[in-house]
Amino acid sequence: MADVHLNIAGRSYDVHCADGQEEQLRQLAAMVDEKARSMTGSTEVRQLLFAALMLADEASEARGKVEKAGPESDSLRAAVALAESRAAAAQDELKAAQLREKRALHDAKVAAQREESALAELEKLRQGAPVAPPAPAGRHDRALMQIADRIEALASTVEQMA
Amino acid sequence: MELDLDESSLAIGRIERALSRIEKALAQRAAPSTPASTGDSTDSAALKAEVAAVIGELDRLIAEAKNG
């Protein structure tokens, strides 16, 4: 235990407190002394009475503020939870987007390799023997019709000879 | 005017039918029941010449279609 000497409203008091709480006790005594001294022109008992009433009023007001802050704290906690949930969802979305981007890059790489391979093949063809351009389809069709005409004429000749 | 696919198919159908007609005529000609005519060897020579001409003509048409 520690001994502490206090001065409140002009009177000295020797009190005991737990070790380490001396400074806190002196600060509380200073608050009571301040309130008591603000009540001038009164007896010591009334000064202490009004100091006690004023401090009780302040304590009550502070308690009311804490109670009012309760719902706000709940809202705040809900908002924090919502924000954390959204942050988690955003993180998941980010991971999914990164995965999609990785896949898209892979696809693009494969496509580029295919294109490169096709270009190389084309270049080989260009460097090789000149390839005659494909005949237009109409030319083949005309040839087919002429062949049909000629074979039909041959069939008529063969039938006449038979 | 270029032929469309249906007209190409029509041409091929005509060729197939004409070949079928030739096959049938040649089968009739080779049948033992058919009485031999006096101008048989002359007809055979003419037929061979005609077939050779047609083959040459077909080769030419095919080459033209390929090379333009």
CSV table of C-alpha atoms in Angstrom, one decimal:
chain,number,residue,atom,x,y,z
A,1,MET,CA,0.0,0.0,0.0
A,2,ALA,CA,1.1,3.5,-0.7
A,3,ASP,CA,0.4,6.6,1.4
A,4,VAL,CA,-0.8,9.7,-0.5
A,5,HIS,CA,-1.3,13.2,0.8
A,6,LEU,CA,-4.2,15.1,-0.8
A,7,ASN,CA,-5.4,18.7,-0.6
A,8,ILE,CA,-9.1,19.2,-1.3
A,9,ALA,CA,-11.1,22.4,-0.7
A,10,GLY,CA,-8.3,23.7,1.6
A,11,ARG,CA,-8.1,20.7,3.8
A,12,SER,CA,-5.4,18.0,3.9
A,13,TYR,CA,-6.2,14.3,3.7
A,14,ASP,CA,-3.9,11.3,4.1
A,15,VAL,CA,-5.2,8.3,2.2
A,16,HIS,CA,-3.9,4.9,1.2
A,17,CYS,CA,-4.0,3.3,-2.2
A,18,ALA,CA,-2.6,0.3,-4.1
A,19,ASP,CA,1.0,0.7,-5.1
A,20,GLY,CA,1.3,2.3,-8.5
A,21,GLN,CA,-2.1,4.1,-8.3
A,22,GLU,CA,-0.7,7.2,-6.5
A,23,GLU,CA,-0.6,9.5,-9.5
A,24,GLN,CA,-4.1,8.5,-10.6
A,25,LEU,CA,-5.4,9.2,-7.1
A,26,ARG,CA,-3.8,12.6,-7.1
A,27,GLN,CA,-5.4,13.5,-10.5
A,28,LEU,CA,-8.8,12.5,-9.2
A,29,ALA,CA,-8.3,14.5,-6.1
A,30,ALA,CA,-7.3,17.5,-8.2
A,31,MET,CA,-10.6,17.1,-10.1
A,32,VAL,CA,-12.6,17.1,-6.9
A,33,ASP,CA,-10.6,20.1,-5.6
A,34,GLU,CA,-11.2,22.0,-8.8
A,35,LYS,CA,-15.0,21.5,-8.5
A,36,ALA,CA,-15.1,22.3,-4.8
A,37,ARG,CA,-13.1,25.5,-5.3
A,38,SER,CA,-15.5,26.6,-8.0
A,39,MET,CA,-18.2,26.8,-5.4
A,40,THR,CA,-17.0,29.9,-3.6
A,41,GLY,CA,-18.9,31.5,-0.6
A,42,SER,CA,-20.1,28.3,0.8
A,43,THR,CA,-19.3,25.9,3.6
A,44,GLU,CA,-16.7,23.2,3.1
A,45,VAL,CA,-19.4,20.5,3.3
A,46,ARG,CA,-21.6,22.2,0.7
A,47,GLN,CA,-18.5,22.8,-1.5
A,48,LEU,CA,-17.8,19.0,-1.4
A,49,LEU,CA,-21.5,18.2,-1.9
A,50,PHE,CA,-21.7,20.3,-5.0
A,51,ALA,CA,-18.4,19.0,-6.3
A,52,ALA,CA,-19.8,15.5,-5.8
A,53,LEU,CA,-23.1,16.4,-7.6
A,54,MET,CA,-21.2,18.0,-10.5
A,55,LEU,CA,-18.9,15.1,-11.0
A,56,ALA,CA,-21.9,12.7,-10.7
A,57,ASP,CA,-23.6,14.8,-13.4
A,58,GLU,CA,-20.6,14.5,-15.7
A,59,ALA,CA,-20.4,10.8,-15.1
A,60,SER,CA,-24.1,10.4,-15.9
A,61,GLU,CA,-23.7,12.4,-19.1
A,62,ALA,CA,-20.7,10.4,-20.1
A,63,ARG,CA,-22.5,7.1,-19.5
A,64,GLY,CA,-25.4,8.4,-21.6
A,65,LYS,CA,-23.0,9.1,-24.5
A,66,VAL,CA,-21.6,5.6,-24.2
A,67,GLU,CA,-25.1,4.1,-24.4
A,68,LYS,CA,-26.0,6.2,-27.4
A,69,ALA,CA,-22.8,5.2,-29.1
A,70,GLY,CA,-23.8,1.6,-28.7
A,71,PRO,CA,-26.1,1.3,-31.7
A,72,GLU,CA,-23.6,3.4,-33.7
A,73,SER,CA,-20.9,0.9,-32.7
A,74,ASP,CA,-23.2,-1.9,-33.9
A,75,SER,CA,-23.7,-0.1,-37.2
A,76,LEU,CA,-20.0,0.5,-37.4
A,77,ARG,CA,-19.2,-3.1,-36.8
A,78,ALA,CA,-21.8,-4.2,-39.4
A,79,ALA,CA,-20.3,-1.7,-41.9
A,80,VAL,CA,-16.8,-3.1,-41.1
A,81,ALA,CA,-18.1,-6.7,-41.6
A,82,LEU,CA,-19.7,-5.7,-44.9
A,83,ALA,CA,-16.6,-4.0,-46.0
A,84,GLU,CA,-14.5,-7.0,-45.1
A,85,SER,CA,-17.0,-9.2,-47.0
A,86,ARG,CA,-16.7,-7.0,-50.0
A,87,ALA,CA,-13.0,-6.9,-49.8
A,88,ALA,CA,-12.9,-10.8,-49.7
A,89,ALA,CA,-15.3,-10.9,-52.7
A,90,ALA,CA,-13.1,-8.4,-54.5
A,91,GLN,CA,-10.1,-10.4,-53.8
A,92,ASP,CA,-11.8,-13.6,-55.1
A,93,GLU,CA,-12.8,-11.6,-58.3
A,94,LEU,CA,-9.2,-10.4,-58.6
A,95,LYS,CA,-7.9,-13.9,-58.4
A,96,ALA,CA,-10.4,-15.1,-61.0
A,97,ALA,CA,-9.5,-12.2,-63.3
A,98,GLN,CA,-5.9,-13.0,-62.9
A,99,LEU,CA,-6.6,-16.6,-63.8
A,100,ARG,CA,-8.6,-15.5,-66.9
A,101,GLU,CA,-5.9,-13.2,-67.9
A,102,LYS,CA,-3.4,-16.0,-67.6
A,103,ARG,CA,-5.5,-18.3,-69.7
A,104,ALA,CA,-6.0,-15.6,-72.3
A,105,LEU,CA,-2.3,-15.0,-72.5
A,106,HIS,CA,-1.8,-18.7,-72.9
A,107,ASP,CA,-4.4,-18.8,-75.7
A,108,ALA,CA,-2.8,-15.8,-77.4
A,109,LYS,CA,0.6,-17.4,-77.2
A,110,VAL,CA,-0.7,-20.6,-78.7
A,111,ALA,CA,-2.4,-18.6,-81.5
A,112,ALA,CA,0.8,-16.7,-82.1
A,113,GLN,CA,2.7,-19.9,-82.4
A,114,ARG,CA,0.1,-21.3,-84.9
A,115,GLU,CA,0.3,-18.1,-86.9
A,116,GLU,CA,4.1,-18.3,-86.9
A,117,SER,CA,4.0,-21.9,-88.0
A,118,ALA,CA,1.4,-21.1,-90.8
A,119,LEU,CA,3.6,-18.2,-92.0
A,120,ALA,CA,6.6,-20.5,-92.1
A,121,GLU,CA,4.7,-23.1,-94.0
A,122,LEU,CA,3.5,-20.4,-96.4
A,123,GLU,CA,7.1,-19.2,-96.9
A,124,LYS,CA,8.3,-22.7,-97.6
A,125,LEU,CA,5.6,-23.1,-100.2
A,126,ARG,CA,6.6,-19.8,-101.8
A,127,GLN,CA,10.3,-20.8,-101.9
A,128,GLY,CA,9.4,-24.2,-103.4
A,129,ALA,CA,8.4,-24.9,-107.0
A,130,PRO,CA,5.9,-22.5,-108.4
A,131,VAL,CA,2.5,-23.8,-108.0
A,132,ALA,CA,0.0,-23.1,-110.7
A,133,PRO,CA,-2.9,-21.1,-109.5
A,134,PRO,CA,-6.0,-23.3,-109.0
A,135,ALA,CA,-8.2,-23.3,-112.1
A,136,PRO,CA,-11.4,-21.4,-111.7
A,137,ALA,CA,-14.4,-23.6,-110.9
A,138,GLY,CA,-16.1,-22.4,-114.0
A,139,ARG,CA,-13.4,-23.8,-116.2
A,140,HIS,CA,-13.9,-27.3,-114.7
A,141,ASP,CA,-17.6,-27.0,-115.2
A,142,ARG,CA,-17.3,-26.1,-118.8
A,143,ALA,CA,-14.9,-29.0,-119.3
A,144,LEU,CA,-17.3,-31.3,-117.6
A,145,MET,CA,-20.1,-30.2,-120.0
A,146,GLN,CA,-17.9,-30.6,-123.0
A,147,ILE,CA,-16.8,-34.1,-121.8
A,148,ALA,CA,-20.5,-35.0,-121.3
A,149,ASP,CA,-21.3,-33.8,-124.9
A,150,ARG,CA,-18.4,-35.8,-126.4
A,151,ILE,CA,-19.2,-39.0,-124.5
A,152,GLU,CA,-22.8,-38.8,-125.3
A,153,ALA,CA,-21.9,-38.4,-129.0
A,154,LEU,CA,-19.6,-41.5,-128.7
A,155,ALA,CA,-22.5,-43.4,-127.0
A,156,SER,CA,-24.7,-42.6,-130.0
A,157,THR,CA,-22.0,-43.7,-132.4
A,158,VAL,CA,-21.5,-47.0,-130.5
A,159,GLU,CA,-25.3,-47.6,-130.3
A,160,GLN,CA,-25.5,-47.1,-134.1
A,161,MET,CA,-22.7,-49.6,-134.6
A,162,ALA,CA,-24.1,-52.2,-132.2
B,1,MET,CA,-21.9,-17.9,-117.0
B,2,GLU,CA,-20.4,-20.3,-114.5
B,3,LEU,CA,-22.2,-23.5,-113.7
B,4,ASP,CA,-23.3,-24.0,-110.2
B,5,LEU,CA,-23.0,-27.2,-108.3
B,6,ASP,CA,-26.3,-28.6,-109.6
B,7,GLU,CA,-25.2,-28.1,-113.2
B,8,SER,CA,-21.9,-29.8,-112.4
B,9,SER,CA,-23.8,-32.7,-110.9
B,10,LEU,CA,-26.0,-32.7,-114.0
B,11,ALA,CA,-22.9,-32.9,-116.3
B,12,ILE,CA,-21.5,-35.8,-114.3
B,13,GLY,CA,-24.9,-37.6,-114.4
B,14,ARG,CA,-24.9,-37.2,-118.2
B,15,ILE,CA,-21.4,-38.7,-118.4
B,16,GLU,CA,-22.4,-41.6,-116.2
B,17,ARG,CA,-25.5,-42.3,-118.3
B,18,ALA,CA,-23.5,-42.0,-121.6
B,19,LEU,CA,-20.9,-44.5,-120.3
B,20,SER,CA,-23.7,-46.8,-119.3
B,21,ARG,CA,-25.2,-46.6,-122.8
B,22,ILE,CA,-21.7,-47.4,-124.3
B,23,GLU,CA,-21.3,-50.3,-122.0
B,24,LYS,CA,-24.7,-51.7,-122.9
B,25,ALA,CA,-24.1,-51.2,-126.7
B,26,LEU,CA,-20.7,-52.9,-126.5
B,27,ALA,CA,-22.3,-55.8,-124.5
B,28,GLN,CA,-25.0,-56.2,-127.2
B,29,ARG,CA,-22.3,-56.1,-129.8
B,30,ALA,CA,-20.2,-58.8,-128.2
B,31,ALA,CA,-23.2,-61.1,-127.5
B,32,PRO,CA,-22.9,-64.5,-129.3
B,33,SER,CA,-26.5,-64.4,-130.4
B,34,THR,CA,-26.0,-61.3,-132.4
B,35,PRO,CA,-25.6,-62.2,-136.1
B,36,ALA,CA,-22.3,-61.1,-137.5
B,37,SER,CA,-22.6,-58.5,-140.2
B,38,THR,CA,-20.4,-58.2,-143.2
B,39,GLY,CA,-19.0,-54.8,-142.2
B,40,ASP,CA,-18.1,-56.0,-138.7
B,41,SER,CA,-14.3,-55.5,-139.0
B,42,THR,CA,-14.8,-52.1,-140.6
B,43,ASP,CA,-17.1,-51.0,-137.8
B,44,SER,CA,-14.6,-52.2,-135.2
B,45,ALA,CA,-11.9,-50.2,-136.7
B,46,ALA,CA,-14.1,-47.1,-136.9
B,47,LEU,CA,-15.2,-47.6,-133.3
B,48,LYS,CA,-11.6,-47.9,-132.2
B,49,ALA,CA,-10.7,-44.8,-134.1
B,50,GLU,CA,-13.7,-42.9,-132.5
B,51,VAL,CA,-12.8,-44.1,-129.0
B,52,ALA,CA,-9.2,-43.0,-129.5
B,53,ALA,CA,-10.3,-39.6,-130.8
B,54,VAL,CA,-12.6,-39.2,-127.8
B,55,ILE,CA,-9.9,-40.2,-125.4
B,56,GLY,CA,-7.5,-37.7,-127.0
B,57,GLU,CA,-10.2,-35.0,-126.8
B,58,LEU,CA,-10.9,-35.8,-123.2
B,59,ASP,CA,-7.2,-35.6,-122.4
B,60,ARG,CA,-7.1,-32.2,-124.0
B,61,LEU,CA,-10.1,-30.9,-122.2
B,62,ILE,CA,-8.8,-32.1,-118.9
B,63,ALA,CA,-5.4,-30.5,-119.5
B,64,GLU,CA,-7.1,-27.3,-120.5
B,65,ALA,CA,-9.2,-27.3,-117.4
B,66,LYS,CA,-6.1,-27.9,-115.2
B,67,ASN,CA,-3.8,-25.4,-116.8
B,68,GLY,CA,-6.2,-22.9,-118.2
